[in-house]
Coordinates of C-alpha atoms in Angstrom, one line a residue:
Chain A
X14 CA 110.7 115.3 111.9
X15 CA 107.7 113.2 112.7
X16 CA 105.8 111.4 109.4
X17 CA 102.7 113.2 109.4
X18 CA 104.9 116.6 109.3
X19 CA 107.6 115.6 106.6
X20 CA 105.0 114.2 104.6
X21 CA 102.7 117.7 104.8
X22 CA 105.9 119.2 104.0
X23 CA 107.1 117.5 101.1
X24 CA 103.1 117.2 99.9
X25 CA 103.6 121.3 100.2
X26 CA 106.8 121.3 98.1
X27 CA 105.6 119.2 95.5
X28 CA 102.5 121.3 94.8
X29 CA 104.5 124.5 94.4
X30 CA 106.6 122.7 92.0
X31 CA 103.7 121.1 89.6
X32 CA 102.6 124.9 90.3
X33 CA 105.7 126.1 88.5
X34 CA 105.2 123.4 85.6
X35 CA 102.1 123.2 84.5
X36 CA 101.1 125.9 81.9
X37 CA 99.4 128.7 83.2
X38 CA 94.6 128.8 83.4
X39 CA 95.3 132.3 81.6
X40 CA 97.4 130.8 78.2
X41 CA 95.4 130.0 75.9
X42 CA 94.2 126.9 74.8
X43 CA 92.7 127.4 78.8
X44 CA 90.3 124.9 79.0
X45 CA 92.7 122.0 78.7
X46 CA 95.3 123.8 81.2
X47 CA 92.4 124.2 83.4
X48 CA 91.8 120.5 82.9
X49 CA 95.2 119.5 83.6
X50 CA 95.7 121.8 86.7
X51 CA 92.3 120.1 87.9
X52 CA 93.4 116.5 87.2
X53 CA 97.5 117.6 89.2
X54 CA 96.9 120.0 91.8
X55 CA 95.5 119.9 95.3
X56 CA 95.3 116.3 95.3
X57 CA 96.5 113.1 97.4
X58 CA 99.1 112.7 99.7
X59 CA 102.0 112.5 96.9
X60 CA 103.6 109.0 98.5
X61 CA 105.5 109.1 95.3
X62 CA 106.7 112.6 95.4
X63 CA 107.6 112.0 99.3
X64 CA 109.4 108.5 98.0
X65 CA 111.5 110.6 95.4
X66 CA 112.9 113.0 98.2
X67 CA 113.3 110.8 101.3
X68 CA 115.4 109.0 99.0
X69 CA 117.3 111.9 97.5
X70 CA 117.7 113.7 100.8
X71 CA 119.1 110.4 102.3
X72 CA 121.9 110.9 99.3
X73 CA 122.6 114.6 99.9
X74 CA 121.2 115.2 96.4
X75 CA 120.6 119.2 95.8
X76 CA 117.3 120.2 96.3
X77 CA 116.6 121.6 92.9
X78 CA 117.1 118.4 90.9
X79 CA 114.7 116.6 93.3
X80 CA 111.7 119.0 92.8
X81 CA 112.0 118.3 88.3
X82 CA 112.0 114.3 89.7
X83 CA 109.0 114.7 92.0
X84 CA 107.1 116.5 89.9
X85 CA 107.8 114.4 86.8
X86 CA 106.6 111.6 88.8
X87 CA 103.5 112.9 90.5
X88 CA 102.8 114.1 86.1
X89 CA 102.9 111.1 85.1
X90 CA 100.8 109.7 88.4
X91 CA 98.2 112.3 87.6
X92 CA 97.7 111.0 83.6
X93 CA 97.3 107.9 84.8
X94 CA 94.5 108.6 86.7
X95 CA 92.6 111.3 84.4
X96 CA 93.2 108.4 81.3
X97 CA 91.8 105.3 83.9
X98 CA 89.1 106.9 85.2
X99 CA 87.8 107.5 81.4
X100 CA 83.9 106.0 80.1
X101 CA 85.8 103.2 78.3
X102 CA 88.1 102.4 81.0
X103 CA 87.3 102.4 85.0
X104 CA 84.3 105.2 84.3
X105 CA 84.7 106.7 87.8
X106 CA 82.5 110.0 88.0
X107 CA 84.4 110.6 91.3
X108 CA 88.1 111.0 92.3
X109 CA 89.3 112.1 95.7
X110 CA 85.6 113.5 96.5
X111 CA 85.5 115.5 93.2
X112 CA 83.9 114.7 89.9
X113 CA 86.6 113.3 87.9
X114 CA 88.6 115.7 85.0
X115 CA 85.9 114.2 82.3
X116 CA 82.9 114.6 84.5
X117 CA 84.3 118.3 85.6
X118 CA 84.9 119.2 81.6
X119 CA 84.2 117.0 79.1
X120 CA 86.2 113.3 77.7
X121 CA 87.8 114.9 74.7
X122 CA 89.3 117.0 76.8
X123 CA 90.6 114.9 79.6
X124 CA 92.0 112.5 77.3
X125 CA 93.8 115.3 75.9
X126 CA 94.6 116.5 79.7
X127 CA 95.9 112.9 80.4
X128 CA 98.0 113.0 77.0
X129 CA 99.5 116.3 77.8
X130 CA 100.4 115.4 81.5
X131 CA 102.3 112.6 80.0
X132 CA 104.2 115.1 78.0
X133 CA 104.9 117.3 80.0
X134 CA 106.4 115.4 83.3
X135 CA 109.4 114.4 80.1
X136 CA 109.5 117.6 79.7
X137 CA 110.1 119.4 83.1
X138 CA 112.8 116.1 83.1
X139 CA 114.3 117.7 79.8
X140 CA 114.1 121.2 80.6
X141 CA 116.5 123.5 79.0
X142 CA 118.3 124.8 82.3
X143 CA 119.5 121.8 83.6
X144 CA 123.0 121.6 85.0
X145 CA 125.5 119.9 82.7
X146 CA 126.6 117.8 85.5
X147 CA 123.2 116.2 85.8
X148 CA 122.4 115.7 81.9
X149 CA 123.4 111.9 82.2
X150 CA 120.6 111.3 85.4
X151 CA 118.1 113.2 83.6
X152 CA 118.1 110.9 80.3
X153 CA 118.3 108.0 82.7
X154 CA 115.2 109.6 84.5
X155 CA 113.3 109.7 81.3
X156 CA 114.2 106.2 80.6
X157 CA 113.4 105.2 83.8
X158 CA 110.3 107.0 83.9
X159 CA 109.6 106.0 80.1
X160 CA 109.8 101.9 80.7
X161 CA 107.6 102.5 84.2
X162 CA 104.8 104.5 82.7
X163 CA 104.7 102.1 78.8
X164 CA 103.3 98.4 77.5
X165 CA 106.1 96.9 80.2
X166 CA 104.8 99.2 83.2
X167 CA 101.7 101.2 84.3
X168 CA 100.0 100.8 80.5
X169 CA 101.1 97.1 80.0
X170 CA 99.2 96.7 84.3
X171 CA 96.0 98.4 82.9
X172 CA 96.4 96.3 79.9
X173 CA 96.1 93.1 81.8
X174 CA 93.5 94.4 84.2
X175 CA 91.2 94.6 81.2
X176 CA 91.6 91.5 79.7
X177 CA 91.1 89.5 83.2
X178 CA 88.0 91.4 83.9
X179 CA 85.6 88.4 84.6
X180 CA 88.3 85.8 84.6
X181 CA 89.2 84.3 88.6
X182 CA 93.3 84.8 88.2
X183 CA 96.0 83.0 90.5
X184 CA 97.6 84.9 93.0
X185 CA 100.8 85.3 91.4
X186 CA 98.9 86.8 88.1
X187 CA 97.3 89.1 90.2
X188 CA 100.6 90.3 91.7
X189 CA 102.2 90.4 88.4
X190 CA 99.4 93.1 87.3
X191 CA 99.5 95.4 90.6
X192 CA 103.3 95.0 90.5
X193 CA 103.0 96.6 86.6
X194 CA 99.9 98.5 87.3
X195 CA 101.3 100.8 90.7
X196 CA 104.6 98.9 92.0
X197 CA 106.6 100.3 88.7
X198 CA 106.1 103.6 89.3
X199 CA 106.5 103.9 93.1
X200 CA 110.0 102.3 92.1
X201 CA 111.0 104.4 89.8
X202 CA 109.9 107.0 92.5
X203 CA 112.9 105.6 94.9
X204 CA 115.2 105.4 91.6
X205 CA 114.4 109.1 91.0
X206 CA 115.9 110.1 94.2
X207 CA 118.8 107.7 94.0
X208 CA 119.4 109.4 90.2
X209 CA 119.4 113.1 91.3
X210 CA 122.2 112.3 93.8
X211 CA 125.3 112.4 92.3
X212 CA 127.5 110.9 95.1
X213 CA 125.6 107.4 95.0
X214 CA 127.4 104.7 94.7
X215 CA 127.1 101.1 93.0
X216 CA 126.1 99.1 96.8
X217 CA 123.8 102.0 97.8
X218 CA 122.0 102.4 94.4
X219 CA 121.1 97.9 94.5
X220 CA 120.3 98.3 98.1
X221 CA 117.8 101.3 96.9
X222 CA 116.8 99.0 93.9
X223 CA 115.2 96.1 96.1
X224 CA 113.6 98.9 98.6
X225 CA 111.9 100.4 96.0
X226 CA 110.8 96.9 94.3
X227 CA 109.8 95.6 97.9
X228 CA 107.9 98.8 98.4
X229 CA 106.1 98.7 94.9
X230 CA 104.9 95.6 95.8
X231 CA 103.7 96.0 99.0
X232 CA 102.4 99.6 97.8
X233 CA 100.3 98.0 94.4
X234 CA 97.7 95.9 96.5
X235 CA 96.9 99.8 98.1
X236 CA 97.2 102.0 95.3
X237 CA 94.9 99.0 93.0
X238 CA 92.0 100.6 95.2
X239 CA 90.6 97.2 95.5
X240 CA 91.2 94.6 98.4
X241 CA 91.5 91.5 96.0
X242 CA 94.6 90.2 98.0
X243 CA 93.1 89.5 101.3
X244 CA 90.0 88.0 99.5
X245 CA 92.2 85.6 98.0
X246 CA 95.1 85.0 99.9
X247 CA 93.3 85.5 103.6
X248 CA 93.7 88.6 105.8
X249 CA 96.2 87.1 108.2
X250 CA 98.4 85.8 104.9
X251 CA 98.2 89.5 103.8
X252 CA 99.3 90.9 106.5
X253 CA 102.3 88.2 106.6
X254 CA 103.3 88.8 103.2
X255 CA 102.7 92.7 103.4
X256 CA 105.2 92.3 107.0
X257 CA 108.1 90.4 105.4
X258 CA 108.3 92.6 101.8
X259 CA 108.8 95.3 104.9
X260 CA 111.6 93.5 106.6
X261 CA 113.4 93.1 103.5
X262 CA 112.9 96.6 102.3
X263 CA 114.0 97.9 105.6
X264 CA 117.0 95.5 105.6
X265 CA 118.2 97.3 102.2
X266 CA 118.6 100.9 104.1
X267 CA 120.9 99.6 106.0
X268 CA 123.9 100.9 104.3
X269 CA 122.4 104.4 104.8
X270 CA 122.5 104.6 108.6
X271 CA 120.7 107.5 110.0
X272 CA 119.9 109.2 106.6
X273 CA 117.5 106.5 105.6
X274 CA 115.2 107.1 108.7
X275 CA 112.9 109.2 106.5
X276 CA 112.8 106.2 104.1
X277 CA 111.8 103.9 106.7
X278 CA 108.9 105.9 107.9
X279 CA 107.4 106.1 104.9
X280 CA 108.1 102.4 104.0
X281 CA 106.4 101.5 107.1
X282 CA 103.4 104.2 106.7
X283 CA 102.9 102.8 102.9
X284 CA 102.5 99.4 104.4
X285 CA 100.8 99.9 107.3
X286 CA 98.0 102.2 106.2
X287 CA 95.8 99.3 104.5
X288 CA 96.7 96.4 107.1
Chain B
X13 CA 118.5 109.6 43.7
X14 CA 115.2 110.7 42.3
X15 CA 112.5 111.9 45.5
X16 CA 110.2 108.8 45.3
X17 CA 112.8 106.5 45.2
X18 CA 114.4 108.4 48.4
X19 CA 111.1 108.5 50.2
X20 CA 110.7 104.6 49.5
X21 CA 114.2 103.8 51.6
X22 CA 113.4 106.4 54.1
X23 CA 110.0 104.8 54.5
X24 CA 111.7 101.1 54.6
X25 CA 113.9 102.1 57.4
X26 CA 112.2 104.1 59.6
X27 CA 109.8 100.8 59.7
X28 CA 112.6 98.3 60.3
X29 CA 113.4 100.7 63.2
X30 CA 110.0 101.0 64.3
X31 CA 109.6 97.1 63.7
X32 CA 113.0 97.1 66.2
X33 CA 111.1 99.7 68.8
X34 CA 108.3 98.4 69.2
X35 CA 107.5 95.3 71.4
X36 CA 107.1 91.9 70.3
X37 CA 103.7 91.1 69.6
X38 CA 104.1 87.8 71.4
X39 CA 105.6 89.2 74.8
X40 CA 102.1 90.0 77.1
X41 CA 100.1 91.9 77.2
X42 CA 99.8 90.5 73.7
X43 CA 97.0 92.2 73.0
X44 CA 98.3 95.8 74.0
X45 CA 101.2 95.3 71.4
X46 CA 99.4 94.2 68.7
X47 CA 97.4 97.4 69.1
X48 CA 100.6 99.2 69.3
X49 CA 102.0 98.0 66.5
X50 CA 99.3 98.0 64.1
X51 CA 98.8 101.8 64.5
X52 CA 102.0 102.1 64.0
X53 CA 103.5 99.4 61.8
X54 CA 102.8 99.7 57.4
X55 CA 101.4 102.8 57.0
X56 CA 101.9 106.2 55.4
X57 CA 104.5 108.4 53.8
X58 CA 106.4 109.1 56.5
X59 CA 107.2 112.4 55.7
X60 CA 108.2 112.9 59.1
X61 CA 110.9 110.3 59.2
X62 CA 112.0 111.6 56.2
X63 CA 112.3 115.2 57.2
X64 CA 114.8 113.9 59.9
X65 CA 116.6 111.2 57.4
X66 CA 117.4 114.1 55.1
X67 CA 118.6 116.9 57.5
X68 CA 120.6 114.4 59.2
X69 CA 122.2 113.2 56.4
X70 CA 122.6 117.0 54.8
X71 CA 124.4 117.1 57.8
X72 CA 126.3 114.2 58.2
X73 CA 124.9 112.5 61.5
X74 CA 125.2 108.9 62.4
X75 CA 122.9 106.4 60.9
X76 CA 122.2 104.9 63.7
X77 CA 121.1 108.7 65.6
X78 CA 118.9 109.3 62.7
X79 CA 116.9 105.7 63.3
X80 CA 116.4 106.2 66.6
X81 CA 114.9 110.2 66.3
X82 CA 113.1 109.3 63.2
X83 CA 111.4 106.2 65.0
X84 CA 110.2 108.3 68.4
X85 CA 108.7 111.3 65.7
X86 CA 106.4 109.0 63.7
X87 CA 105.7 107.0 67.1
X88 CA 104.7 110.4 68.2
X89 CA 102.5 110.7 65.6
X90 CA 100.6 106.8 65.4
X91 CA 100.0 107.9 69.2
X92 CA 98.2 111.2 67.6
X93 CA 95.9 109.2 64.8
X94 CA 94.8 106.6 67.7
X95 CA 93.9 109.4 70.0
X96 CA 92.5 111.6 67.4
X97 CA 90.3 108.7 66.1
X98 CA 89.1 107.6 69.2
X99 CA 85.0 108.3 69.7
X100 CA 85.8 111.1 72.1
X101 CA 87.7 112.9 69.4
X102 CA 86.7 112.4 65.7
X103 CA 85.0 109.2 66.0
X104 CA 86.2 108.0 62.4
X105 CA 86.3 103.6 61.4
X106 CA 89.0 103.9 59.2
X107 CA 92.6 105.1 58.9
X108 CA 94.5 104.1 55.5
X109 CA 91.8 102.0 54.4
X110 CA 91.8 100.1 57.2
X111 CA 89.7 100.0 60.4
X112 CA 91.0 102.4 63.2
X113 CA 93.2 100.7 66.1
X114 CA 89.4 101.3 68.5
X115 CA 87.8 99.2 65.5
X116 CA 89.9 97.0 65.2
X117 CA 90.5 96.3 68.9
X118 CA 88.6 98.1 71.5
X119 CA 88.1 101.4 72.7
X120 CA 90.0 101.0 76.0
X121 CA 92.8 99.3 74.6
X122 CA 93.5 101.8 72.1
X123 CA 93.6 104.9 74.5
X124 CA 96.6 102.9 76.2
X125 CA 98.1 102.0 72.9
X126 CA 98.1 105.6 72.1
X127 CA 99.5 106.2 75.7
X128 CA 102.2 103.6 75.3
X129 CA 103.3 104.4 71.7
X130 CA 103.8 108.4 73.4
X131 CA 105.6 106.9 76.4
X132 CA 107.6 104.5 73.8
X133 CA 109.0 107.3 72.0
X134 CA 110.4 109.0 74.6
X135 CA 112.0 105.6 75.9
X136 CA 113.6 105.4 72.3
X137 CA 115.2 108.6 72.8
X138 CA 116.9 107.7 76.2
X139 CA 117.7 104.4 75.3
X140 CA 120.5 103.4 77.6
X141 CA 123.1 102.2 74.6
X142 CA 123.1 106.2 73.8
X143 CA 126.8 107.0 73.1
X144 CA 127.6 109.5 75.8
X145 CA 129.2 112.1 73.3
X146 CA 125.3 112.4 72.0
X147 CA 123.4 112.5 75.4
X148 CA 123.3 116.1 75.4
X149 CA 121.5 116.0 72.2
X150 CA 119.3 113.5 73.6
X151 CA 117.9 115.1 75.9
X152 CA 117.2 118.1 73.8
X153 CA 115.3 115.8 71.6
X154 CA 113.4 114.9 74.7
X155 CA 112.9 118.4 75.3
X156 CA 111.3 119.6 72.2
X157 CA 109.0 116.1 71.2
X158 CA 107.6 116.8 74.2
X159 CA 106.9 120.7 73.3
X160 CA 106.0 119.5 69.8
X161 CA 103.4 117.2 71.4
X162 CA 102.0 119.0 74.6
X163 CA 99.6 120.9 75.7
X164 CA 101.4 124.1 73.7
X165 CA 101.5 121.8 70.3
X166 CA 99.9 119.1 69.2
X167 CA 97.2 118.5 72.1
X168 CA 96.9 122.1 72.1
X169 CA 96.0 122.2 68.8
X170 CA 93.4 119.8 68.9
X171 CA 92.1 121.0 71.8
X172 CA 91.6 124.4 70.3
X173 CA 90.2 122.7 67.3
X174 CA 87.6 121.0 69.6
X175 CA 86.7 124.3 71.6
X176 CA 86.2 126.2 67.9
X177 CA 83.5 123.1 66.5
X178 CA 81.2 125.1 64.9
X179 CA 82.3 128.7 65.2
X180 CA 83.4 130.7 62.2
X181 CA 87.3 131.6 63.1
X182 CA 89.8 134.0 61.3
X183 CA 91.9 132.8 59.2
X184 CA 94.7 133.8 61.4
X185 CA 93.1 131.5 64.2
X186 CA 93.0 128.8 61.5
X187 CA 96.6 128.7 60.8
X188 CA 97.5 129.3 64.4
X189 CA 95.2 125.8 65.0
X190 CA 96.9 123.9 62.2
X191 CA 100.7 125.1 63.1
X192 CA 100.1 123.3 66.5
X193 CA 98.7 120.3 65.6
X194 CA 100.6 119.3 62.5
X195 CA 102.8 121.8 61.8
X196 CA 105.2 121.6 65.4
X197 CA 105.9 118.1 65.2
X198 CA 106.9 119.0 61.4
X199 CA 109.3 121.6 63.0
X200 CA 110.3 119.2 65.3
X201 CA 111.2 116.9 62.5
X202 CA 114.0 118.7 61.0
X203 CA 115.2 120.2 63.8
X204 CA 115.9 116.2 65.0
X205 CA 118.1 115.5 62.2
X206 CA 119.8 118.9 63.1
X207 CA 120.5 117.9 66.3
X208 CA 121.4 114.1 65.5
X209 CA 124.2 115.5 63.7
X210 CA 127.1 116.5 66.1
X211 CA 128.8 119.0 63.9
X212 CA 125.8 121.7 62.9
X213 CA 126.9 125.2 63.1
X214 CA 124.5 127.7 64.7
X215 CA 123.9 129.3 61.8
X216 CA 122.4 126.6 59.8
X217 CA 120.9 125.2 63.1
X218 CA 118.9 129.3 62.9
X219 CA 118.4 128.3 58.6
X220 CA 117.0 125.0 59.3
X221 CA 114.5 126.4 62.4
X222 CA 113.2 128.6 59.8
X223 CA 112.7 125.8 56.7
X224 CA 110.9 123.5 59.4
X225 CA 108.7 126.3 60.5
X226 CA 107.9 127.1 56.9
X227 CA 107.2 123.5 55.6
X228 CA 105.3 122.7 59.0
X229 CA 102.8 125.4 58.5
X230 CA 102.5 124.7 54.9
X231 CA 102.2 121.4 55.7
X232 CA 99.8 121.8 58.7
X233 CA 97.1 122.5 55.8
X234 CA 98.0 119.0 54.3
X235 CA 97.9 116.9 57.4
X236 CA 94.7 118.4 59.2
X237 CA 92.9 116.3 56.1
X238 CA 90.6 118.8 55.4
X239 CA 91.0 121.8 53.0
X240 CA 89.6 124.7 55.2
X241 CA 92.3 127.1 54.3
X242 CA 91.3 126.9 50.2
X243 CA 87.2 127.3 51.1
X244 CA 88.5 130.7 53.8
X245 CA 91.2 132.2 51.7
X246 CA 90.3 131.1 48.0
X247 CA 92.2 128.6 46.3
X248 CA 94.3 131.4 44.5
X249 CA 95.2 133.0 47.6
X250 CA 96.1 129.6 49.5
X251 CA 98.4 128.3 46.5
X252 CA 100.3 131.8 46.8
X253 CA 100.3 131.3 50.4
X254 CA 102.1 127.5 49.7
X255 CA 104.3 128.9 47.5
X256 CA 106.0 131.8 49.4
X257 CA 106.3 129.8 52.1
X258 CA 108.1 127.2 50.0
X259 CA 110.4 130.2 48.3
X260 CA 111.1 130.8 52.1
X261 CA 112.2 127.9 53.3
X262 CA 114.0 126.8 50.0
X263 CA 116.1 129.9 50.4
X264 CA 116.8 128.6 54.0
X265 CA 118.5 125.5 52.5
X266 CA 120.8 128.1 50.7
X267 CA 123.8 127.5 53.3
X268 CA 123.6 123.2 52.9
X269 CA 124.5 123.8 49.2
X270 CA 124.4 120.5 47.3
X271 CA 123.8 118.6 51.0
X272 CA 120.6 120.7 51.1
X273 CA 119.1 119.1 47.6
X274 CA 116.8 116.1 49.1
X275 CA 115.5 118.6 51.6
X276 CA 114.5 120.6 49.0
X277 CA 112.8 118.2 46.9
X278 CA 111.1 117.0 50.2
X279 CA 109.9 120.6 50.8
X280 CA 108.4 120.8 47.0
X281 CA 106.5 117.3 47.6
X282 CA 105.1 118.3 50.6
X283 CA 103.7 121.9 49.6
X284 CA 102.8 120.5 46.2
X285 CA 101.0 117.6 46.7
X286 CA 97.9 119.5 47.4
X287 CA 98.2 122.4 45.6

């Protein structure tokens, strides 16, 4: 399947999912579901969701485990977002063309949107029906997912953004905080996938490892929103370093043959679509 | 071993666990995890930790179980106060006599203490030394933290407490308000130790549902910090209220025998202390 269709189709099966999670406009209290449905649905073009089954789908993992991983991730995505664009964070009034969840209702309730999202992508990875055989993956999901979203991931990024407003960093500090800030999560995304297989084995899941990390990487300077790499390091020294994280990741799908294909496409479309 | 005493060495070890949890403060971002930890860190009766200390123990779980689900409940709830206080919210300076974690830092990097302290929690659940004969349990400690603390408990709660500023509710609504945003993670609580302990029966798994429902919503009253309930239903009528619901989920303990006596003298502090 070309990109531009697998990624319209996983973007499609992703939605219905966080459809199926989120609490329902009608339960009451219904002005913070409709906050948190404003702040997940309809939005983006779910790189992280797509990352999550590309990767599962190149292990034979079943179907249904992948959509609990996707969504958790794209949850956990979304409070991110809702909590940065916040007055005494980023203060963003817009967000994909569309006043931003405290602009549309009000900050009390978009923090508590944002808080809630958080809560509930561990949840869907908790829910009660999950297979036995799976119970392991799913506390290592909520780990994983845990130690990418906290003061050592996405949190612990924002944290450090902060405190360097103002300040001229080094290159390698400025990594360091897009690596935490974006590169965590779109790992864990690629960990997600290798998790909900249960076939994988040790090589596959270290090969799976550095594509994910190589991807982070190369995915943070995009996601940040901001083009401070190039201004510092040079266009043409982007695009070098942006090139070789590639190689490497594409290197590390070796092992899956044909099944990674998928993979590769959207390695090369996540690095490509800035340079 | 008389209550006080019992609540001092619950108190001193849930905060050596927490003290273990939580990052160090000299790890970066510094500043993030002294925010963390002094929302956290010295502070309160931990009533919460207790409530799982003494089921577990009425049950016979492993210490080290009980450390790790009494650590991610009152994590769960330092991440409530720092939302809760933050401007957005209630706007209040001081916590405990001391300056809120906003004061005392800043606004911005309290909302992502709160954040992390919610992710931390559920890290501390999956934490991958988890002995694989308890991962099942694990994961249904996942589970219902994160219904006690979603958008159908505690951010619920306070987000129908916000919508109802300034209206006149029912005293039905009241309670309904207060059971979400104190009384769930209460519930929660006990049903933690329950499930730390491998051997529960599922009948006093059904006995103990019902004593953490009762003390929860008698203690909701306690915890929401204001005495509503007394000024709606007279102070008569409240104290009755207490006490049947205290009768209740004493005769819940019923089945623990002697096991079930620190429970009960738990239960009698927490519905007496304001009554």
């Amino acid at each position: 399947m070309p990109l531009e269709q697998l990624l319209e189709a996983y973007a499609d099966r992703v939605e219905k999912a966080l459809d199926r999670f989120l609490p329902s406009p009608d339960v009451e209290p219904v002005r913070l579901h409709a906050a948190m449905r404003y702040a997940t649905l309809g939005g983006g073009k779910r790189i992280r969701a797509a990352l999550v089954y590309a990767t599962g789908e190149a292990l034979d993992a079943k179907s249904e485990h992948l959509d609990a991983a996707a969504g958790a991730v794209e949850l956990i995505h979304a409070f991110s977002l809702v909590h940065d664009d916040l007055p005494s964070m980023d203060d963003d009034d817009l967000r994909r063309g569309r006043p931003t969840c405290h602009r549309q209702f009000d900050e009390a309730t978009a923090l508590l949107a944002g808080d809630a999202l958080q809560t509930l992508a561990f949840e869907v990875l908790a829910s009660s029906d999950v297979d036995p055989a799976i119970i392991h993956s799913r506390l290592a999901m909520v780990k994983m997912l845990a130690t990418a979203s906290g003061s050592n991931g996405m949190a612990g990024g924002q944290a450090l953004d902060i405190e360097a407003t103002g300040q001229s960093l080094e290159l390698e500090q400025l990594i360091g905080i897009h690596e935490l800030k974006t590169g965590a999560l779109i790992h864990a995304a690629v960990m997600f996938g290798a998790l909900a297989a249960e076939e994988e084995t040790g090589t596959v899941h270290d090969n799976l490892d550095q594509f994910g990390r190589c991807i982070g990487l190369a995915g943070s300077d995009l996601a940040a929103n901001k083009a401070t790499f190039p201004a510092i390091m040079g266009l043409q020294a982007a695009r070098e370093r942006a090139n070789s994280l590639l190689e490497t990741a594409l290197a590390s799908l070796e092992p899956l043959g044909d099944n990674g294909r998928s993979l590769a496409d959207l390695a090369r479309f996540i690095v490509h679509r800035h340079y």
